[in-house]
mmCIF file of C-alpha atoms in Angstrom:
data_model
loop_
_atom_site.group_PDB
_atom_site.id
_atom_site.type_symbol
_atom_site.label_atom_id
_atom_site.label_comp_id
_atom_site.label_asym_id
_atom_site.label_seq_id
_atom_site.Cartn_x
_atom_site.Cartn_y
_atom_site.Cartn_z
ATOM 1 C CA UNK A 1 12.713 -3.193 -14.920
ATOM 2 C CA UNK A 2 9.895 -4.515 -16.775
ATOM 3 C CA UNK A 3 10.286 -7.125 -19.636
ATOM 4 C CA UNK A 4 7.393 -5.518 -21.193
ATOM 5 C CA UNK A 5 7.658 -2.798 -23.743
ATOM 6 C CA UNK A 6 7.768 0.714 -22.274
ATOM 7 C CA UNK A 7 4.434 2.444 -21.198
ATOM 8 C CA UNK A 8 3.303 5.123 -23.580
ATOM 9 C CA UNK A 9 2.236 8.026 -21.678
ATOM 10 C CA UNK A 10 -1.327 6.792 -21.009
ATOM 11 C CA UNK A 11 -1.765 7.550 -17.245
ATOM 12 C CA UNK A 12 -5.072 6.284 -15.867
ATOM 13 C CA UNK A 13 -3.889 6.064 -12.248
ATOM 14 C CA UNK A 14 -6.818 7.996 -10.896
ATOM 15 C CA UNK A 15 -9.386 6.967 -13.409
ATOM 16 C CA UNK A 16 -12.015 4.625 -11.374
ATOM 17 C CA UNK A 17 -12.593 2.718 -14.515
ATOM 18 C CA UNK A 18 -8.772 2.052 -15.826
ATOM 19 C CA UNK A 19 -9.170 -1.597 -14.837
ATOM 20 C CA UNK A 20 -12.885 -2.140 -15.481
ATOM 21 C CA UNK A 21 -13.534 -5.048 -17.397
ATOM 22 C CA UNK A 22 -10.308 -6.965 -16.078
ATOM 23 C CA UNK A 23 -9.757 -9.723 -13.731
ATOM 24 C CA UNK A 24 -6.811 -9.735 -11.618
ATOM 25 C CA UNK A 25 -5.555 -12.570 -9.258
ATOM 26 C CA UNK A 26 -3.967 -11.556 -6.079
ATOM 27 C CA UNK A 27 -1.754 -14.025 -4.176
ATOM 28 C CA UNK A 28 -0.813 -11.966 -1.375
ATOM 29 C CA UNK A 29 -1.211 -13.181 2.098
ATOM 30 C CA UNK A 30 -0.185 -9.937 4.051
ATOM 31 C CA UNK A 31 -1.911 -6.784 3.074
ATOM 32 C CA UNK A 32 -4.217 -8.504 0.554
ATOM 33 C CA UNK A 33 -7.446 -6.632 1.612
ATOM 34 C CA UNK A 34 -5.319 -3.323 0.977
ATOM 35 C CA UNK A 35 -3.944 -4.535 -2.372
ATOM 36 C CA UNK A 36 -7.202 -5.611 -3.502
ATOM 37 C CA UNK A 37 -9.025 -2.433 -2.748
ATOM 38 C CA UNK A 38 -6.491 -0.463 -4.647
ATOM 39 C CA UNK A 39 -7.279 -2.628 -7.806
ATOM 40 C CA UNK A 40 -11.093 -2.666 -7.121
ATOM 41 C CA UNK A 41 -11.049 1.168 -7.001
ATOM 42 C CA UNK A 42 -9.837 1.134 -10.341
ATOM 43 C CA UNK A 43 -12.606 -1.040 -11.392
ATOM 44 C CA UNK A 44 -10.798 -4.463 -11.387
ATOM 45 C CA UNK A 45 -12.763 -7.843 -10.658
ATOM 46 C CA UNK A 46 -10.162 -9.147 -7.969
ATOM 47 C CA UNK A 47 -9.710 -13.073 -7.459
ATOM 48 C CA UNK A 48 -7.890 -13.634 -4.166
ATOM 49 C CA UNK A 49 -6.022 -16.681 -3.726
ATOM 50 C CA UNK A 50 -3.617 -16.429 -1.038
ATOM 51 C CA UNK A 51 -0.462 -18.630 -1.828
ATOM 52 C CA UNK A 52 1.739 -18.578 1.479
ATOM 53 C CA UNK A 53 1.446 -17.923 5.057
ATOM 54 C CA UNK A 54 3.905 -16.366 7.350
ATOM 55 C CA UNK A 55 5.086 -18.026 10.296
ATOM 56 C CA UNK A 56 6.537 -16.045 13.245
ATOM 57 C CA UNK A 57 9.414 -17.717 15.378
ATOM 58 C CA UNK A 58 9.066 -16.031 18.200
ATOM 59 C CA UNK A 59 8.932 -19.252 20.229
ATOM 60 C CA UNK A 60 11.509 -21.084 17.835
ATOM 61 C CA UNK A 61 14.581 -22.527 19.405
ATOM 62 C CA UNK A 62 16.785 -21.658 16.284
ATOM 63 C CA UNK A 63 15.687 -17.793 16.600
ATOM 64 C CA UNK A 64 16.679 -17.969 20.328
ATOM 65 C CA UNK A 65 19.871 -19.831 19.745
ATOM 66 C CA UNK A 66 20.928 -17.207 16.945
ATOM 67 C CA UNK A 67 20.056 -14.518 19.122
ATOM 68 C CA UNK A 68 22.184 -15.667 21.968
ATOM 69 C CA UNK A 69 25.053 -16.286 19.493
ATOM 70 C CA UNK A 70 24.729 -12.671 18.382
ATOM 71 C CA UNK A 71 25.065 -11.582 21.985
ATOM 72 C CA UNK A 72 28.220 -13.386 22.599
ATOM 73 C CA UNK A 73 30.387 -10.815 21.155
ATOM 74 C CA UNK A 74 30.145 -7.269 19.414
ATOM 75 C CA UNK A 75 28.749 -7.279 16.092
ATOM 76 C CA UNK A 76 30.532 -5.296 13.135
ATOM 77 C CA UNK A 77 27.571 -5.309 10.676
ATOM 78 C CA UNK A 78 23.793 -6.069 10.650
ATOM 79 C CA UNK A 79 21.922 -7.070 7.532
ATOM 80 C CA UNK A 80 18.101 -6.286 8.199
ATOM 81 C CA UNK A 81 15.998 -7.405 5.053
ATOM 82 C CA UNK A 82 12.595 -6.735 6.129
ATOM 83 C CA UNK A 83 10.769 -4.315 8.548
ATOM 84 C CA UNK A 84 8.215 -6.947 9.695
ATOM 85 C CA UNK A 85 11.189 -9.551 10.330
ATOM 86 C CA UNK A 86 13.141 -6.960 12.264
ATOM 87 C CA UNK A 87 10.181 -6.134 14.463
ATOM 88 C CA UNK A 88 9.262 -9.758 15.187
ATOM 89 C CA UNK A 89 12.998 -10.268 16.014
ATOM 90 C CA UNK A 90 12.992 -7.414 18.696
ATOM 91 C CA UNK A 91 9.595 -8.573 19.904
ATOM 92 C CA UNK A 92 10.776 -12.011 20.459
ATOM 93 C CA UNK A 93 14.080 -10.700 22.166
ATOM 94 C CA UNK A 94 11.578 -8.547 24.543
ATOM 95 C CA UNK A 95 9.735 -11.807 25.388
ATOM 96 C CA UNK A 96 12.996 -13.448 26.415
ATOM 97 C CA UNK A 97 14.076 -10.486 28.406
ATOM 98 C CA UNK A 98 17.089 -9.930 25.857
ATOM 99 C CA UNK A 99 15.980 -6.759 24.267
ATOM 100 C CA UNK A 100 17.954 -4.201 26.088
ATOM 101 C CA UNK A 101 21.281 -6.158 25.420
ATOM 102 C CA UNK A 102 20.095 -6.824 21.742
ATOM 103 C CA UNK A 103 19.668 -2.988 21.264
ATOM 104 C CA UNK A 104 22.887 -2.379 22.732
ATOM 105 C CA UNK A 105 24.755 -4.650 20.380
ATOM 106 C CA UNK A 106 22.949 -3.478 17.189
ATOM 107 C CA UNK A 107 23.453 0.210 18.268
ATOM 108 C CA UNK A 108 27.297 -0.379 18.215
ATOM 109 C CA UNK A 109 27.107 -2.138 14.948
ATOM 110 C CA UNK A 110 26.633 -0.764 11.277
ATOM 111 C CA UNK A 111 23.161 -1.379 10.153
ATOM 112 C CA UNK A 112 22.428 -1.969 6.457
ATOM 113 C CA UNK A 113 18.731 -2.055 5.615
ATOM 114 C CA UNK A 114 17.535 -3.638 2.435
ATOM 115 C CA UNK A 115 14.751 -1.039 1.839
ATOM 116 C CA UNK A 116 12.593 1.740 3.425
ATOM 117 C CA UNK A 117 10.514 -0.566 5.364
ATOM 118 C CA UNK A 118 13.491 -2.187 6.894
ATOM 119 C CA UNK A 119 14.864 1.361 7.249
ATOM 120 C CA UNK A 120 11.758 2.434 9.213
ATOM 121 C CA UNK A 121 11.715 -0.428 11.600
ATOM 122 C CA UNK A 122 15.119 0.340 12.474
ATOM 123 C CA UNK A 123 14.442 3.865 13.200
ATOM 124 C CA UNK A 124 11.294 3.140 14.931
ATOM 125 C CA UNK A 125 13.340 0.904 17.353
ATOM 126 C CA UNK A 126 15.508 4.155 18.230
ATOM 127 C CA UNK A 127 18.289 2.720 16.286
ATOM 128 C CA UNK A 128 20.337 4.590 13.215
ATOM 129 C CA UNK A 129 20.627 2.599 9.844
ATOM 130 C CA UNK A 130 23.904 3.414 8.063
ATOM 131 C CA UNK A 131 23.340 2.334 4.551
ATOM 132 C CA UNK A 132 20.383 1.099 2.198
ATOM 133 C CA UNK A 133 20.956 -0.034 -1.435
ATOM 134 C CA UNK A 134 19.323 1.949 -4.288
ATOM 135 C CA UNK A 135 18.054 -1.225 -5.958
ATOM 136 C CA UNK A 136 16.574 -2.472 -2.547
ATOM 137 C CA UNK A 137 18.062 -5.811 -3.086
ATOM 138 C CA UNK A 138 20.239 -8.249 -0.826
ATOM 139 C CA UNK A 139 22.452 -8.751 -4.010
ATOM 140 C CA UNK A 140 23.697 -4.927 -3.908
ATOM 141 C CA UNK A 141 24.116 -5.417 0.090
ATOM 142 C CA UNK A 142 26.176 -8.307 -0.728
ATOM 143 C CA UNK A 143 28.315 -6.631 -3.231
ATOM 144 C CA UNK A 144 28.735 -3.556 -1.104
ATOM 145 C CA UNK A 145 30.091 -5.875 1.780
ATOM 146 C CA UNK A 146 32.460 -7.770 -0.696
ATOM 147 C CA UNK A 147 33.858 -4.704 -1.784
ATOM 148 C CA UNK A 148 35.467 -4.393 1.689
ATOM 149 C CA UNK A 149 37.856 -6.502 3.877
ATOM 150 C CA UNK A 150 35.391 -8.890 5.460
ATOM 151 C CA UNK A 151 38.199 -11.054 7.401
ATOM 152 C CA UNK A 152 37.337 -11.459 10.948
ATOM 153 C CA UNK A 153 34.184 -9.438 10.609
ATOM 154 C CA UNK A 154 31.180 -10.459 12.776
ATOM 155 C CA UNK A 155 28.081 -9.988 10.634
ATOM 156 C CA UNK A 156 24.289 -10.932 11.499
ATOM 157 C CA UNK A 157 22.029 -11.409 8.510
ATOM 158 C CA UNK A 158 18.311 -11.321 9.131
ATOM 159 C CA UNK A 159 16.658 -14.016 6.915
ATOM 160 C CA UNK A 160 13.251 -13.105 5.213
ATOM 161 C CA UNK A 161 11.187 -16.224 4.745
ATOM 162 C CA UNK A 162 13.760 -18.359 2.695
ATOM 163 C CA UNK A 163 17.576 -19.039 3.583
ATOM 164 C CA UNK A 164 19.864 -16.604 1.948
ATOM 165 C CA UNK A 165 22.419 -19.336 1.208
ATOM 166 C CA UNK A 166 24.387 -18.009 -1.609
ATOM 167 C CA UNK A 167 24.368 -14.602 0.209
ATOM 168 C CA UNK A 168 25.585 -16.090 3.401
ATOM 169 C CA UNK A 169 28.202 -18.386 1.624
ATOM 170 C CA UNK A 170 29.833 -15.597 -0.285
ATOM 171 C CA UNK A 171 30.284 -13.617 3.012
ATOM 172 C CA UNK A 172 31.789 -16.533 4.634
ATOM 173 C CA UNK A 173 33.965 -17.263 1.814
ATOM 174 C CA UNK A 174 35.313 -13.747 2.110
ATOM 175 C CA UNK A 175 36.436 -14.456 5.792
ATOM 176 C CA UNK A 176 33.436 -13.217 7.718
ATOM 177 C CA UNK A 177 31.724 -15.027 10.638
ATOM 178 C CA UNK A 178 27.956 -14.885 9.646
ATOM 179 C CA UNK A 179 25.221 -15.339 12.019
ATOM 180 C CA UNK A 180 21.869 -16.249 10.352
ATOM 181 C CA UNK A 181 18.870 -14.897 12.109
ATOM 182 C CA UNK A 182 15.780 -16.908 10.955
ATOM 183 C CA UNK A 183 12.862 -14.515 12.178
ATOM 184 C CA UNK A 184 9.990 -16.043 10.283
ATOM 185 C CA UNK A 185 9.553 -18.581 7.380
ATOM 186 C CA UNK A 186 7.105 -19.026 4.357
ATOM 187 C CA UNK A 187 4.942 -22.219 4.242
ATOM 188 C CA UNK A 188 2.149 -22.851 1.720
ATOM 189 C CA UNK A 189 -1.338 -21.599 2.850
ATOM 190 C CA UNK A 190 -3.506 -23.862 4.765
ATOM 191 C CA UNK A 191 -6.347 -24.000 2.364
ATOM 192 C CA UNK A 192 -4.907 -24.037 -1.179
ATOM 193 C CA UNK A 193 -8.175 -24.652 -2.895
ATOM 194 C CA UNK A 194 -8.314 -20.860 -3.787
ATOM 195 C CA UNK A 195 -4.816 -21.113 -5.359
ATOM 196 C CA UNK A 196 -5.876 -24.209 -7.227
ATOM 197 C CA UNK A 197 -9.000 -22.358 -8.673
ATOM 198 C CA UNK A 198 -6.960 -19.517 -9.544
ATOM 199 C CA UNK A 199 -4.444 -21.614 -11.676
ATOM 200 C CA UNK A 200 -7.295 -23.335 -13.647
ATOM 201 C CA UNK A 201 -8.964 -19.874 -14.236
ATOM 202 C CA UNK A 202 -5.558 -18.562 -15.521
ATOM 203 C CA UNK A 203 -5.491 -21.624 -17.602
ATOM 204 C CA UNK A 204 -8.930 -21.073 -19.117
ATOM 205 C CA UNK A 205 -8.359 -17.454 -19.919
ATOM 206 C CA UNK A 206 -10.649 -16.278 -17.166
ATOM 207 C CA UNK A 207 -7.773 -14.152 -15.535
ATOM 208 C CA UNK A 208 -6.115 -11.152 -17.360
ATOM 209 C CA UNK A 209 -3.109 -10.688 -14.756
ATOM 210 C CA UNK A 210 -1.864 -12.439 -11.686
ATOM 211 C CA UNK A 211 -0.160 -10.053 -9.165
ATOM 212 C CA UNK A 212 2.801 -11.383 -6.949
ATOM 213 C CA UNK A 213 4.272 -9.518 -4.006
ATOM 214 C CA UNK A 214 6.936 -11.966 -2.840
ATOM 215 C CA UNK A 215 9.102 -14.659 -4.326
ATOM 216 C CA UNK A 216 7.702 -17.373 -2.112
ATOM 217 C CA UNK A 217 4.426 -16.643 -3.471
ATOM 218 C CA UNK A 218 5.562 -17.298 -6.903
ATOM 219 C CA UNK A 219 7.391 -20.628 -5.892
ATOM 220 C CA UNK A 220 4.099 -21.814 -4.041
ATOM 221 C CA UNK A 221 1.944 -21.164 -7.067
ATOM 222 C CA UNK A 222 4.535 -22.988 -9.357
ATOM 223 C CA UNK A 223 4.801 -25.955 -7.150
ATOM 224 C CA UNK A 224 0.849 -26.019 -6.545
ATOM 225 C CA UNK A 225 0.478 -26.228 -10.255
ATOM 226 C CA UNK A 226 3.394 -28.768 -10.423
ATOM 227 C CA UNK A 227 1.525 -31.212 -8.253
ATOM 228 C CA UNK A 228 -1.445 -31.029 -10.742
ATOM 229 C CA UNK A 229 0.597 -31.441 -13.535
ATOM 230 C CA UNK A 230 -0.125 -27.876 -14.927
ATOM 231 C CA UNK A 231 3.158 -26.152 -14.278
ATOM 232 C CA UNK A 232 4.363 -26.061 -18.039
ATOM 233 C CA UNK A 233 0.606 -25.128 -18.900
ATOM 234 C CA UNK A 234 1.022 -21.991 -16.362
ATOM 235 C CA UNK A 235 4.358 -20.979 -17.539
ATOM 236 C CA UNK A 236 3.013 -20.945 -21.028
ATOM 237 C CA UNK A 237 -0.006 -18.838 -19.975
ATOM 238 C CA UNK A 238 2.401 -16.220 -18.342
ATOM 239 C CA UNK A 239 4.278 -16.034 -21.392
ATOM 240 C CA UNK A 240 1.303 -15.610 -23.416
ATOM 241 C CA UNK A 241 -1.667 -13.452 -22.829
ATOM 242 C CA UNK A 242 -1.649 -13.630 -18.795
ATOM 243 C CA UNK A 243 0.254 -10.637 -17.447
ATOM 244 C CA UNK A 244 2.688 -11.761 -14.429
ATOM 245 C CA UNK A 245 2.935 -8.750 -12.397
ATOM 246 C CA UNK A 246 5.632 -8.533 -9.614
ATOM 247 C CA UNK A 247 6.220 -5.864 -7.122
ATOM 248 C CA UNK A 248 10.048 -5.952 -7.981
ATOM 249 C CA UNK A 249 12.894 -7.914 -9.192
ATOM 250 C CA UNK A 250 13.370 -10.127 -6.164
ATOM 251 C CA UNK A 251 9.845 -11.151 -6.567
ATOM 252 C CA UNK A 252 10.219 -11.669 -10.438
ATOM 253 C CA UNK A 253 13.402 -13.808 -9.936
ATOM 254 C CA UNK A 254 11.621 -17.332 -9.969
ATOM 255 C CA UNK A 255 9.607 -16.387 -13.149
ATOM 256 C CA UNK A 256 12.955 -14.567 -14.729
ATOM 257 C CA UNK A 257 14.857 -18.046 -14.248
ATOM 258 C CA UNK A 258 12.109 -19.705 -16.146
ATOM 259 C CA UNK A 259 12.099 -17.183 -18.957
ATOM 260 C CA UNK A 260 8.890 -15.803 -18.071
ATOM 261 C CA UNK A 261 8.452 -11.915 -18.912
ATOM 262 C CA UNK A 262 7.186 -9.842 -15.988
ATOM 263 C CA UNK A 263 5.683 -6.470 -15.430
ATOM 264 C CA UNK A 264 7.222 -4.524 -12.852
ATOM 265 C CA UNK A 265 6.778 -1.075 -11.429
ATOM 266 C CA UNK A 266 9.679 1.482 -11.039
ATOM 267 C CA UNK A 267 9.265 1.320 -7.268
ATOM 268 C CA UNK A 268 8.610 -1.675 -5.053
ATOM 269 C CA UNK A 269 5.277 -0.793 -3.722
ATOM 270 C CA UNK A 270 1.828 -2.033 -3.767
ATOM 271 C CA UNK A 271 0.446 1.390 -4.975
ATOM 272 C CA UNK A 272 2.968 1.472 -7.747
ATOM 273 C CA UNK A 273 2.206 -2.018 -8.806
ATOM 274 C CA UNK A 274 -1.631 -1.339 -9.049
ATOM 275 C CA UNK A 275 -0.795 1.878 -11.093
ATOM 276 C CA UNK A 276 1.440 -0.013 -13.479
ATOM 277 C CA UNK A 277 -1.357 -2.714 -14.041
ATOM 278 C CA UNK A 278 -3.688 0.366 -14.577
ATOM 279 C CA UNK A 279 -1.648 1.568 -17.373
ATOM 280 C CA UNK A 280 -0.498 -1.839 -18.845
ATOM 281 C CA UNK A 281 -3.990 -3.639 -19.247
ATOM 282 C CA UNK A 282 -5.828 -1.041 -21.100
ATOM 283 C CA UNK A 283 -2.909 -0.539 -23.536
ATOM 284 C CA UNK A 284 -2.008 -3.976 -24.078
ATOM 285 C CA UNK A 285 -4.916 -6.057 -22.981
ATOM 286 C CA UNK A 286 -7.771 -4.565 -25.130
ATOM 287 C CA UNK A 287 -8.934 -5.234 -28.824
ATOM 288 C CA UNK A 288 -10.467 -2.144 -30.365
ATOM 289 C CA UNK A 289 -12.732 -2.284 -33.401
ATOM 290 C CA UNK A 290 -15.565 -0.287 -34.977
ATOM 291 C CA UNK A 291 -18.670 -2.357 -35.756
ATOM 292 C CA UNK A 292 -22.014 -1.550 -36.658
ATOM 293 C CA UNK A 293 -21.576 2.109 -36.324
ATOM 294 C CA UNK A 294 -20.282 1.598 -32.711
ATOM 295 C CA UNK A 295 -16.962 1.905 -30.996
ATOM 296 C CA UNK A 296 -16.169 -1.344 -29.564
ATOM 297 C CA UNK A 297 -13.467 -2.166 -26.837
ATOM 298 C CA UNK A 298 -13.000 -5.795 -25.938
ATOM 299 C CA UNK A 299 -11.585 -6.355 -22.432
ATOM 300 C CA UNK A 300 -11.087 -9.448 -20.225
ATOM 301 C CA UNK A 301 -14.471 -10.194 -18.934
ATOM 302 C CA UNK A 302 -16.465 -7.110 -20.645
ATOM 303 C CA UNK A 303 -16.883 -4.831 -23.787
ATOM 304 C CA UNK A 304 -17.198 -1.262 -23.672
ATOM 305 C CA UNK A 305 -19.723 -0.160 -26.509
ATOM 306 C CA UNK A 306 -19.565 3.547 -26.967
ATOM 307 C CA UNK A 307 -18.030 4.160 -23.605
ATOM 308 C CA UNK A 308 -20.568 2.072 -21.719
ATOM 309 C CA UNK A 309 -19.183 -1.099 -19.781
ATOM 310 C CA UNK A 310 -21.179 -4.267 -20.758
ATOM 311 C CA UNK A 311 -20.147 -7.282 -18.798
ATOM 312 C CA UNK A 312 -20.419 -10.476 -20.618
ATOM 313 C CA UNK A 313 -20.797 -14.028 -19.568
ATOM 314 C CA UNK A 314 -17.957 -16.512 -20.521
ATOM 315 C CA UNK A 315 -19.739 -18.018 -23.723
ATOM 316 C CA UNK A 316 -20.651 -14.681 -25.358
ATOM 317 C CA UNK A 317 -17.306 -13.321 -24.449
ATOM 318 C CA UNK A 318 -15.634 -16.255 -25.996
ATOM 319 C CA UNK A 319 -17.768 -15.799 -29.246
ATOM 320 C CA UNK A 320 -16.960 -12.077 -29.333
ATOM 321 C CA UNK A 321 -13.108 -12.424 -28.946
ATOM 322 C CA UNK A 322 -13.185 -15.218 -31.745
ATOM 323 C CA UNK A 323 -15.319 -12.734 -33.780
ATOM 324 C CA UNK A 324 -12.934 -9.982 -33.175
ATOM 325 C CA UNK A 325 -9.862 -12.090 -34.259
ATOM 326 C CA UNK A 326 -10.759 -11.269 -37.887
ATOM 327 C CA UNK A 327 -12.904 -7.928 -37.750
ATOM 328 C CA UNK A 328 -15.368 -8.249 -40.618
ATOM 329 C CA UNK A 329 -14.743 -11.806 -41.517
ATOM 330 C CA UNK A 330 -17.240 -14.551 -41.516
ATOM 331 C CA UNK A 331 -16.484 -17.177 -38.756
ATOM 332 C CA UNK A 332 -18.371 -20.416 -39.195
ATOM 333 C CA UNK A 333 -20.551 -21.945 -36.375
ATOM 334 C CA UNK A 334 -18.249 -24.975 -36.279
ATOM 335 C CA UNK A 335 -15.257 -22.598 -35.633
ATOM 336 C CA UNK A 336 -17.335 -20.885 -32.839
ATOM 337 C CA UNK A 337 -18.405 -24.095 -31.292
ATOM 338 C CA UNK A 338 -14.710 -24.751 -30.725
ATOM 339 C CA UNK A 339 -14.370 -21.749 -28.267
ATOM 340 C CA UNK A 340 -17.404 -22.297 -26.190
ATOM 341 C CA UNK A 341 -16.536 -23.019 -22.689
ATOM 342 C CA UNK A 342 -17.267 -26.602 -21.390
ATOM 343 C CA UNK A 343 -18.075 -29.641 -23.510
ATOM 344 C CA UNK A 344 -20.737 -29.342 -26.402
ATOM 345 C CA UNK A 345 -22.413 -32.435 -27.803
ATOM 346 C CA UNK A 346 -22.302 -32.198 -31.641
ATOM 347 C CA UNK A 347 -25.903 -32.332 -32.099
ATOM 348 C CA UNK A 348 -26.453 -29.397 -29.865
ATOM 349 C CA UNK A 349 -23.616 -27.401 -31.018
ATOM 350 C CA UNK A 350 -25.319 -25.363 -33.512
ATOM 351 C CA UNK A 351 -27.978 -24.441 -31.038
ATOM 352 C CA UNK A 352 -25.394 -23.639 -28.550
ATOM 353 C CA UNK A 353 -23.578 -21.179 -30.767
ATOM 354 C CA UNK A 354 -26.885 -19.538 -31.628
ATOM 355 C CA UNK A 355 -27.733 -19.137 -28.167
ATOM 356 C CA UNK A 356 -24.338 -17.590 -27.283
ATOM 357 C CA UNK A 357 -24.625 -15.276 -30.100
ATOM 358 C CA UNK A 358 -28.297 -14.204 -29.080
ATOM 359 C CA UNK A 359 -27.012 -13.502 -25.454
ATOM 360 C CA UNK A 360 -23.898 -11.718 -26.908
ATOM 361 C CA UNK A 361 -26.303 -9.247 -29.021
ATOM 362 C CA UNK A 362 -28.380 -8.822 -25.895
ATOM 363 C CA UNK A 363 -25.345 -7.996 -23.661
ATOM 364 C CA UNK A 364 -23.847 -5.344 -25.899
ATOM 365 C CA UNK A 365 -27.093 -3.619 -26.204
ATOM 366 C CA UNK A 366 -26.513 -3.107 -29.949
ATOM 367 C CA UNK A 367 -27.564 -6.089 -32.200
ATOM 368 C CA UNK A 368 -26.212 -4.645 -35.262
ATOM 369 C CA UNK A 369 -22.750 -5.326 -33.983
ATOM 370 C CA UNK A 370 -22.641 -8.798 -34.840
ATOM 371 C CA UNK A 371 -24.028 -9.815 -38.387
ATOM 372 C CA UNK A 372 -25.612 -13.200 -39.432
ATOM 373 C CA UNK A 373 -24.167 -14.465 -42.875
ATOM 374 C CA UNK A 374 -26.759 -17.031 -43.991
ATOM 375 C CA UNK A 375 -25.717 -20.568 -44.274
ATOM 376 C CA UNK A 376 -22.227 -19.288 -43.254
ATOM 377 C CA UNK A 377 -21.863 -18.107 -39.840
ATOM 378 C CA UNK A 378 -21.306 -14.737 -38.114
ATOM 379 C CA UNK A 379 -19.156 -11.788 -38.420
ATOM 380 C CA UNK A 380 -18.546 -8.304 -36.720
ATOM 381 C CA UNK A 381 -20.109 -5.718 -38.902
ATOM 382 C CA UNK A 382 -16.810 -3.854 -39.508
ATOM 383 C CA UNK A 383 -14.453 -3.259 -42.390
ATOM 384 C CA UNK A 384 -11.167 -2.412 -40.619
ATOM 385 C CA UNK A 385 -9.759 -2.615 -37.199
ATOM 386 C CA UNK A 386 -9.045 0.753 -35.159
ATOM 387 C CA UNK A 387 -5.378 1.341 -34.625
ATOM 388 C CA UNK A 388 -4.388 0.970 -30.845
#
């Protein structure tokens, strides 16, 4: 479930311009091109900053040891958390000459799959899945197992990048023998400079939403910000005007633990995540006013003037947003100077503001939208704000 207010019936999923004027940061590593394309087709500007990398363990001694331990005796239950992890395990077993024996053990066990991707991987291997939780969460699998007598049961648990310490501990506490299968792990992305830039852009207001597709990516971004002394500022940004969009509740977990609201789709899918962003941002990330006889809609990095999208550079956009804080009210040059990006020397401040206003009028294509009030400042030429 989302922590944001329920969506209101606006359904722009098929509109090619639903996200026009908005900038979305994408932290995904796997399928990031696919997800970025889903957003770009809806008009978004995408900033890609991979936060993590997946490290397969096909040659890892721990995985081989866990597989051999699995084969020492019959299994009662196998928990399969991800499709990519299960496929990697089977591929590694084939490389070790153990795939036939492993398949036989799995075929005689009860296979519990966390979601449809894991279930699909099981079926693709010629095996039969027994149960999948409605919530697609490991927590529901744990509750399902703990409702049964686990004493003496032998259970293999496929990890999904990070150890499921509490999950495993609870099963062992109920009397089960648990074998952990470390198929792959998540590490920070090799080049973290794009992630650092995304953090700074998020803090500067240049990003409207950051999309997360895994909990390790959330943790990686927070850890990178922490190393720069920016973690609290980043959390405040997510608690303010920047949307933290998460593919599901597991991904949102690290943010929820910090009290940060998240936007989530009803189904944990990339397409659903793109659609919920395409609904949310035009409804909640837009200021609409009537100024100078024009309909004006202010988005993240662009304005829509009478249905025409007008991209704006940072300084003119900063001025427009400040003027739109109080439509029709005069805003002084000194006030506008404070919102200009970068440092502006006091002696050149008035000229910088005048240039930003000139560029704003030119970019909007309608100079009458912004009025000059002699010796006082500027204002949007409007009397009231249009109801959203």
